[in-house]
Coordinates of C-alpha atoms and ligand atoms in Angstrom, one line a residue:
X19 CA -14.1 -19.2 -40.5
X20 CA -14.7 -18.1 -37.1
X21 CA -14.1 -21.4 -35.4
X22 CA -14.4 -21.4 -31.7
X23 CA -15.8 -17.8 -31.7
X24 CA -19.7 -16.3 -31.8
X25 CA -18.2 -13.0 -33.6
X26 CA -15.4 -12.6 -36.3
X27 CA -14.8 -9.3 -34.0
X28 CA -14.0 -11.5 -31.0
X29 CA -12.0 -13.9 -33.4
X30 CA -10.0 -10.9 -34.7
X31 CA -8.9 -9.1 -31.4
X32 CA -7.7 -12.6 -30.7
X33 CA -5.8 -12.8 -33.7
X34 CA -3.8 -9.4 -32.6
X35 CA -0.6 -11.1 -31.7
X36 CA -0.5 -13.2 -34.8
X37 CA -1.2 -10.2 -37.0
X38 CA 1.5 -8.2 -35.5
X39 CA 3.8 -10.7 -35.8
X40 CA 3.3 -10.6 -39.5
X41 CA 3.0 -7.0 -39.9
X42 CA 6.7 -6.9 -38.2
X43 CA 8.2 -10.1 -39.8
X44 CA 11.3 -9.4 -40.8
X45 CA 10.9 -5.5 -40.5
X46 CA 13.5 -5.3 -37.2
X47 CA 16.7 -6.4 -36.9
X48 CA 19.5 -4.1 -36.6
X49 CA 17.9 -1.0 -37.6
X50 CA 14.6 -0.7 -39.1
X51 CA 13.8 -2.7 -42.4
X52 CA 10.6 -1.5 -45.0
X53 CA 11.3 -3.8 -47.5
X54 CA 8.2 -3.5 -50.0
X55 CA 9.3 0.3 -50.3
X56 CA 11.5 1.5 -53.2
X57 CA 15.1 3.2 -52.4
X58 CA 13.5 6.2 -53.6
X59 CA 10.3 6.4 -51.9
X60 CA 11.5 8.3 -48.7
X61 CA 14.3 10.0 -50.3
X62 CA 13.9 13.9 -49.8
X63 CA 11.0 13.6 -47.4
X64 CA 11.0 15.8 -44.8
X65 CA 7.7 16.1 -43.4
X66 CA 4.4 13.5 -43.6
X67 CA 0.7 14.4 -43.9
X68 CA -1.9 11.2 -42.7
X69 CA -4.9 11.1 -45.0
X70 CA -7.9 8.5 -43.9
X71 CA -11.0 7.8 -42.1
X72 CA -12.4 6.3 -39.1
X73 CA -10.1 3.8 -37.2
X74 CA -7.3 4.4 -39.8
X75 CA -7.4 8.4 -39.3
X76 CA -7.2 7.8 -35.4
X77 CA -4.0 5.3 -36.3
X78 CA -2.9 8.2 -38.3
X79 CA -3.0 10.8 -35.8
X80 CA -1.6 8.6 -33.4
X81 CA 1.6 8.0 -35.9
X82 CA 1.8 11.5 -36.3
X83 CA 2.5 11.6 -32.3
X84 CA 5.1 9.2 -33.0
X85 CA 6.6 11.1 -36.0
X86 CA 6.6 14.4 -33.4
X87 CA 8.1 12.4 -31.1
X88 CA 11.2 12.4 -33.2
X89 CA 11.5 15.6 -34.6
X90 CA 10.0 14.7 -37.4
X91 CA 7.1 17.2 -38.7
X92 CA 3.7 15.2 -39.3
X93 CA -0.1 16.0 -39.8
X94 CA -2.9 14.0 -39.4
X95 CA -6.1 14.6 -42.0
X96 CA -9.3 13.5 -42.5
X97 CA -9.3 12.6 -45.8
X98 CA -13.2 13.9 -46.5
X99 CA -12.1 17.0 -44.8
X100 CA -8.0 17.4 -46.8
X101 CA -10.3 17.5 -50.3
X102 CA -12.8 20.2 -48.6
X103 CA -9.7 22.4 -48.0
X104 CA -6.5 21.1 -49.4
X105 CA -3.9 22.3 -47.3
X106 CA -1.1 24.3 -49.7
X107 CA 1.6 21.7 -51.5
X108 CA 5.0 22.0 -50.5
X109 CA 8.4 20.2 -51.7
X110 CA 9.7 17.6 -49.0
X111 CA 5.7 16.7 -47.8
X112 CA 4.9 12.9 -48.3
X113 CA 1.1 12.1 -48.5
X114 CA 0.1 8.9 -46.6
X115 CA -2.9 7.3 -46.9
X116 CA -3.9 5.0 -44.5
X117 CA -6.3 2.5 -45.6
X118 CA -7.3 -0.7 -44.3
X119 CA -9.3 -1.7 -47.2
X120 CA -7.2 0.6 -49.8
X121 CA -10.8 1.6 -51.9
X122 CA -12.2 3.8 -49.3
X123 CA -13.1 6.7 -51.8
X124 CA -12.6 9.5 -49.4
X125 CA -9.4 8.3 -48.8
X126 CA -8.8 7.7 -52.6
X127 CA -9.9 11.1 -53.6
X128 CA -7.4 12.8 -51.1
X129 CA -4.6 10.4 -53.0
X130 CA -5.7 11.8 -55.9
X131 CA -5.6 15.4 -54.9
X132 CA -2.1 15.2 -53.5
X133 CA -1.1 13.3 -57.0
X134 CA -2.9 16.3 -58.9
X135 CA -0.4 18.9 -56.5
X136 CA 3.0 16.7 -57.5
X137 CA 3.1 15.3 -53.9
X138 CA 4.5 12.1 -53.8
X139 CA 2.1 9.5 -52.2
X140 CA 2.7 6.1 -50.0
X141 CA -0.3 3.9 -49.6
X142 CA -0.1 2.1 -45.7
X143 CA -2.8 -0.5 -46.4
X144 CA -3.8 -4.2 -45.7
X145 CA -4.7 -5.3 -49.5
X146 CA -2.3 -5.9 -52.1
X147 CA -3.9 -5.1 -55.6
X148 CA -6.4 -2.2 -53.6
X149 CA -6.7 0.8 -55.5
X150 CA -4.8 2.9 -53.2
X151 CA -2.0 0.3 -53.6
X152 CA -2.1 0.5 -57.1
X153 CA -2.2 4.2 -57.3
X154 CA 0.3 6.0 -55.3
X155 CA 3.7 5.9 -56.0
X156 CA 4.7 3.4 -53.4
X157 CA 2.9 1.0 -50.9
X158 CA 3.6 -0.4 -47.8
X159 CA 1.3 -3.3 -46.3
X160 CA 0.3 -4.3 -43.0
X161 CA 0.2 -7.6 -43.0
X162 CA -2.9 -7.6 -40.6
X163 CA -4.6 -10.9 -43.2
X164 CA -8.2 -10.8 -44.2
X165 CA -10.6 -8.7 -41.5
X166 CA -14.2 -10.2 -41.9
X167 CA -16.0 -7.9 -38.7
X168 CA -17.1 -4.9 -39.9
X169 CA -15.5 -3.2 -36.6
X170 CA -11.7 -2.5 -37.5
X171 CA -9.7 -3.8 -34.8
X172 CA -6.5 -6.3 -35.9
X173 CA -6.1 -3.7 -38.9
X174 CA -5.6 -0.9 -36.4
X175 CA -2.9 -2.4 -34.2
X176 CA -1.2 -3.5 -37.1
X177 CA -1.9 0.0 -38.6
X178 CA 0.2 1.8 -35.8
X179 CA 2.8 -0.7 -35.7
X180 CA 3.7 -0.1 -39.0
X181 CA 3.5 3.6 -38.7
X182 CA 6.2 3.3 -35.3
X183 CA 8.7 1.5 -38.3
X184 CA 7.7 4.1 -40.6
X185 CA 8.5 6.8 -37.8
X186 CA 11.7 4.9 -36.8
X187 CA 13.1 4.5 -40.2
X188 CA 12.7 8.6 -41.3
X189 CA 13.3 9.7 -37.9
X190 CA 16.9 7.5 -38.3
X191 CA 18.0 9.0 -40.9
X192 CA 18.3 12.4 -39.0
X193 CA 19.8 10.7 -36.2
X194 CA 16.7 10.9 -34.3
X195 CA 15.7 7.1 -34.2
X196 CA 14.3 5.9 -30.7
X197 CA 16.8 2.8 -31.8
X198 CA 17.4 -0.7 -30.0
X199 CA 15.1 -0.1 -26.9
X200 CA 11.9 0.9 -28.7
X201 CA 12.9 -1.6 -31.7
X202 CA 12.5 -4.3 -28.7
X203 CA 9.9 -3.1 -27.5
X204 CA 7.8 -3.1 -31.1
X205 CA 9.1 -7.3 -30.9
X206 CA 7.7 -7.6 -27.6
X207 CA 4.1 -5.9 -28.5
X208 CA 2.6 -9.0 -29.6
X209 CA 3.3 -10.4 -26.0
X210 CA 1.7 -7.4 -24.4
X211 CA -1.1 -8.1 -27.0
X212 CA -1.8 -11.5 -25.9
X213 CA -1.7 -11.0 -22.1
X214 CA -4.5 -8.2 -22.2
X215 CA -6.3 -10.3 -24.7
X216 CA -6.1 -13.3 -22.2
X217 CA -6.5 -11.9 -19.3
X218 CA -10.2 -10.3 -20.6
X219 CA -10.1 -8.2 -17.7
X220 CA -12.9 -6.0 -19.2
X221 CA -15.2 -8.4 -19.3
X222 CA -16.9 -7.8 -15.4
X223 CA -16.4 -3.7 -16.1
X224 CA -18.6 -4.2 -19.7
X225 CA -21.3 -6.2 -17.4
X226 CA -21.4 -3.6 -14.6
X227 CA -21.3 -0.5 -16.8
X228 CA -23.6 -2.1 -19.7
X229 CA -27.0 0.1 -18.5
X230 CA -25.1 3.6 -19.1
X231 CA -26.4 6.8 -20.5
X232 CA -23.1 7.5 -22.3
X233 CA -19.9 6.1 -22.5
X234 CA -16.5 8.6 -22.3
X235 CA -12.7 8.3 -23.3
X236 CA -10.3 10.5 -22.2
X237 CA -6.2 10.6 -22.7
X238 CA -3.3 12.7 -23.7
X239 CA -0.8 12.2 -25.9
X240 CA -1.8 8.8 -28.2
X241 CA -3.9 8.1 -25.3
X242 CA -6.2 10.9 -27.4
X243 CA -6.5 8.8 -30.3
X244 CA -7.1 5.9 -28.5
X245 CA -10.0 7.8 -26.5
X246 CA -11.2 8.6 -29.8
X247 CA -11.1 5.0 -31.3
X248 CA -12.7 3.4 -27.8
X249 CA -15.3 5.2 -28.5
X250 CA -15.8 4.9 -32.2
X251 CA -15.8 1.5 -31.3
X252 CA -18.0 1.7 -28.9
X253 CA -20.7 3.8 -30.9
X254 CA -20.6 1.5 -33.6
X255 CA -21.0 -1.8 -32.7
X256 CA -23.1 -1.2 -29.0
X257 CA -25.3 2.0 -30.7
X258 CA -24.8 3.6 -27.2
X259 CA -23.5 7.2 -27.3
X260 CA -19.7 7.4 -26.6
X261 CA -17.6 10.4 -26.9
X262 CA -13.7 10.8 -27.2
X263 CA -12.0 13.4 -25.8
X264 CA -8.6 15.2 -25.1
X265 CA -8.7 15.1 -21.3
X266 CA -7.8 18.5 -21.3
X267 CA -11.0 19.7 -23.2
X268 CA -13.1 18.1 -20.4
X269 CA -13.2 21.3 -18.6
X270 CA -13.9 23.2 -22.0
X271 CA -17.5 21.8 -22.3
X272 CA -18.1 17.8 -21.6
X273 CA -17.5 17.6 -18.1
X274 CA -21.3 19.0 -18.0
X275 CA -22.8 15.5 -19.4
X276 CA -20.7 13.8 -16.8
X277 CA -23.0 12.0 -14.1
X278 CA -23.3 8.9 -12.1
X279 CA -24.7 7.4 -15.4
X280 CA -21.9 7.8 -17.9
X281 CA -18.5 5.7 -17.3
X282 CA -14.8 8.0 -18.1
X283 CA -12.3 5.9 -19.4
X284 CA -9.1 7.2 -18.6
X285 CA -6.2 6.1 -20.7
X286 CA -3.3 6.6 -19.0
X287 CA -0.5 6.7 -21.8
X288 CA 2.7 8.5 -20.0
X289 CA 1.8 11.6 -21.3
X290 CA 1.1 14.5 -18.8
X291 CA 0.3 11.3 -16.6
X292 CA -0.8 13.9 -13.4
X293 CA -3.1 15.9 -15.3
X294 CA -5.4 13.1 -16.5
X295 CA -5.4 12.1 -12.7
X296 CA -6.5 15.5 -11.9
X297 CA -9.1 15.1 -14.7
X298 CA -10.4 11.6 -13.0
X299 CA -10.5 13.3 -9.5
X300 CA -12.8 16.2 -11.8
X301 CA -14.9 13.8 -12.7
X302 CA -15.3 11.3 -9.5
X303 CA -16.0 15.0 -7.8
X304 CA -18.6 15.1 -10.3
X305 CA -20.5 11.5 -9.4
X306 CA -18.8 10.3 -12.7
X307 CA -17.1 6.7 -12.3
X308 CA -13.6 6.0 -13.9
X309 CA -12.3 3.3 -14.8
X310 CA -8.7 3.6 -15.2
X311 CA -6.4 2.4 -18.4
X312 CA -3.0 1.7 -17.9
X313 CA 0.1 0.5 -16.8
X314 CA -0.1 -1.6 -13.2
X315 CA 1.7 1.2 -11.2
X316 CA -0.4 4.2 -12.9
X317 CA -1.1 6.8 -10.3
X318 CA -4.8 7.0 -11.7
X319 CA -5.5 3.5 -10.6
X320 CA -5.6 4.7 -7.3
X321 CA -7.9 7.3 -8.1
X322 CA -10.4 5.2 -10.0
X323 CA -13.2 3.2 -9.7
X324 CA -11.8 0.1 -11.7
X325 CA -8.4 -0.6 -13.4
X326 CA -7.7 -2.0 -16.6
X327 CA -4.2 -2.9 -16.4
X328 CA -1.6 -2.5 -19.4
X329 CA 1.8 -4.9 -19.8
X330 CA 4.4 -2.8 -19.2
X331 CA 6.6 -1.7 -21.9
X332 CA 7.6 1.7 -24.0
X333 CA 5.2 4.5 -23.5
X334 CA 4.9 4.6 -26.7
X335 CA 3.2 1.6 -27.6
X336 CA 1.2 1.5 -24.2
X337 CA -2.1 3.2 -26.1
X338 CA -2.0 0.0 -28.7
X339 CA -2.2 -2.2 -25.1
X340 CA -4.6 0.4 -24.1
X341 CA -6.9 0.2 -26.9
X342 CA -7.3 -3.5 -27.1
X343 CA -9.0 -3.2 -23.7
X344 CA -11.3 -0.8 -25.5
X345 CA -12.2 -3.2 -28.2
X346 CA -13.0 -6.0 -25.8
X347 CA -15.0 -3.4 -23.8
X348 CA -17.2 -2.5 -27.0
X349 CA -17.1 -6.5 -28.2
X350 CA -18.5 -7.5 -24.4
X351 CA -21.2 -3.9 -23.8
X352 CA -22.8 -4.8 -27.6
X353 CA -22.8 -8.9 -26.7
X354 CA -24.2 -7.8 -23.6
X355 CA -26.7 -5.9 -25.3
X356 CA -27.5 -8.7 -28.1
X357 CA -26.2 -6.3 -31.2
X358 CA -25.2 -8.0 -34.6
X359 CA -21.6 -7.2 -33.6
X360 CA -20.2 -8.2 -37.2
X361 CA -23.1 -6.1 -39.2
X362 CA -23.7 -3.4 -37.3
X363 CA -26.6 -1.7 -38.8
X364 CA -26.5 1.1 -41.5
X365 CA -22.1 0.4 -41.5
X366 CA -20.5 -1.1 -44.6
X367 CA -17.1 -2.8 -44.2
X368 CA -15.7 -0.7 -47.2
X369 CA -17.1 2.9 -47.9
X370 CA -16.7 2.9 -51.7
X371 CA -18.5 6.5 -52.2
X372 CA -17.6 10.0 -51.0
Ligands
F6R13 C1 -14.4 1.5 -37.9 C2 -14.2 1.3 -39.3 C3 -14.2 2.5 -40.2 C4 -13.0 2.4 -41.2 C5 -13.1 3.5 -42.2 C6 -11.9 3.5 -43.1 O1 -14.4 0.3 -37.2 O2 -13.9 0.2 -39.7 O3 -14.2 3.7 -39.5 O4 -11.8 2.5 -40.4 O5 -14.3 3.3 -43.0 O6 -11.7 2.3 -43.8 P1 -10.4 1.9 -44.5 O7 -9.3 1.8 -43.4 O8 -10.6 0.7 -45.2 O9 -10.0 3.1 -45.4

């Protein structure tokens, strides 16, 4: 029940902390423990390829980064798109569908296409018993509990948490691991959860921005997925247009919508750090305000017209602070607005057909 919330969207983000918790419970310790996973199921893998949609396919691309990262080859796909044109099989490829829900048929049908191509398959999905669970070879679950609001949010943090023990656990195998440090940070991400959750900073930037033509994200490294997913978010439950971009394709074609009307978040996620706050000073020359994303210190605070500040901790993890400012944004610009935030119109929570 939603209890002493209006929305199960605004009950959810709150519920972050908790639901990473779970999703990590027992998973760290002194290396990196997936213990719903066969002996077998990683054995031989070599490279990943992400199949999903929506939220999940911007957690996938972001565990790709974190796959990278380590030396470990990764792909991000969206599933609808991985059945148009399957990319060519090869021995040592895992395919990984992300699925909150674990019936989305896109999602299922790219499963199915990797299964017809002898490529072994890992489900990453909140529901035990789903179909995706059931049919590929192995499953791992997130842990997030039940998610009510149409709008994906607890499912997605817990999403790229689990991805960053996935990444950990191939990537130490090569030698490659991130290790101790980023193992504490991952147990300290609930913490960082809960103060950006508490401190509702966003609250006053969704009032003053809430009359906007458009809405933009922009951000490097994860902070692109992140961009992407603020403004899925955005689009979905406000019905404003919102746009996510790689801050270095600004310059390549969007920077023309940009005017005193339409809001750039800038998610600062450690990547390429100066060049997104050469992009802000692009856009602030352009009448466009900013509104910063990121750590405390981040040198595109000074160069924006509000901060949203992010806990520190490994940059890393600093887009999953990042994006739960996002969520709060969308959650406040559609309350703002009066939308049905939990049934956003023409949306279904599970997209059972291709
Ligand atoms: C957005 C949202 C959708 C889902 C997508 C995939 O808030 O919820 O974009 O992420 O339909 O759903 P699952 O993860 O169940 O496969």
């Amino acid at each position: 029940e939603k209890g002493r919330y209006d929305h199960y969207m605004h009950k959810e983000i709150h519920e972050q902390p908790r639901a990473l918790e779970q999703t990590l419970q027992g998973r760290l310790g002194d290396g990196v423990a997936l213990d719903d996973l066969a002996d077998e199921t990683l054995d031989g893998v070599e490279r990943v390829a992400f199949v999903a949609c929506g939220t999940s396919y911007h957690a996938s691309l972001y565990g790709a980064r974190l796959l990278i990262e380590r030396g470990v080859p990764a792909s991000a796909h969206l599933a609808s798109e991985y059945v148009t044109a399957p990319p060519p099989a090869r021995a040592g490829t895992i395919v990984v569908g992300v699925t909150q829900s674990g019936e989305t048929a896109d999602t299922l049908a790219a499963l199915r296409e990797a299964h017809s191509q002898d490529q072994p398959t890992l489900a990453v999905t909140n529901t035990v018993g789903s179909t995706a669970a059931r049919e590929c070879d192995d499953a791992l679950f997130i842990r997030a509990g039940p998610e009510i609001g149409v709008a994906a949010t607890k499912t997605f943090s817990s999403q790229v948490a689990t991805l960053a023990l996935l990444a950990e656990q191939l990537a130490a195998r090569e030698g490659t691991g991130r290790g101790r440090p980023f193992r504490r940070a991952l147990a300290a991400l609930p913490d960082g959860v809960r103060t950006v959750v508490e401190s509702d900073d966003v609250r006053s930037v969704a009032r003053q921005f809430r009359d906007s033509d458009a809405y933009f994200f922009v951000g490097r490294g994860t902070g692109h997925p992140v961009a992407l997913e603020g403004a899925l978010k955005l689009k979905e439950i406000t019905y404003e247009h919102a746009e996510g971009f790689a801050a270095g394709e600004l310059k390549h074609g969007p920077l023309a919508l940009v005017t005193e009307r339409t809001p750039v978040f800038a998610i600062d996620t450690g990547h390429n750090t100066e060049k997104v706050a050469s992009n802000a000073e692009e856009i602030r020359s352009r009448g466009g305000p900013v509104v910063a994303v990121g750590p405390a210190d981040s040198p595109l605070g000074d160069r924006a017209d509000a901060h949203l500040p992010v806990p520190d901790t490994d940059p890393a993890l600093t887009g999953v602070l990042a994006n739960v400012h996002l969520q709060l944004l969308a959650y406040h610009v559609a309350a703002e607005l009066d939308r049905p935030i939990d049934k956003p119109r023409n949306l279904a929570k599970s997209v059972t057909v291709e």
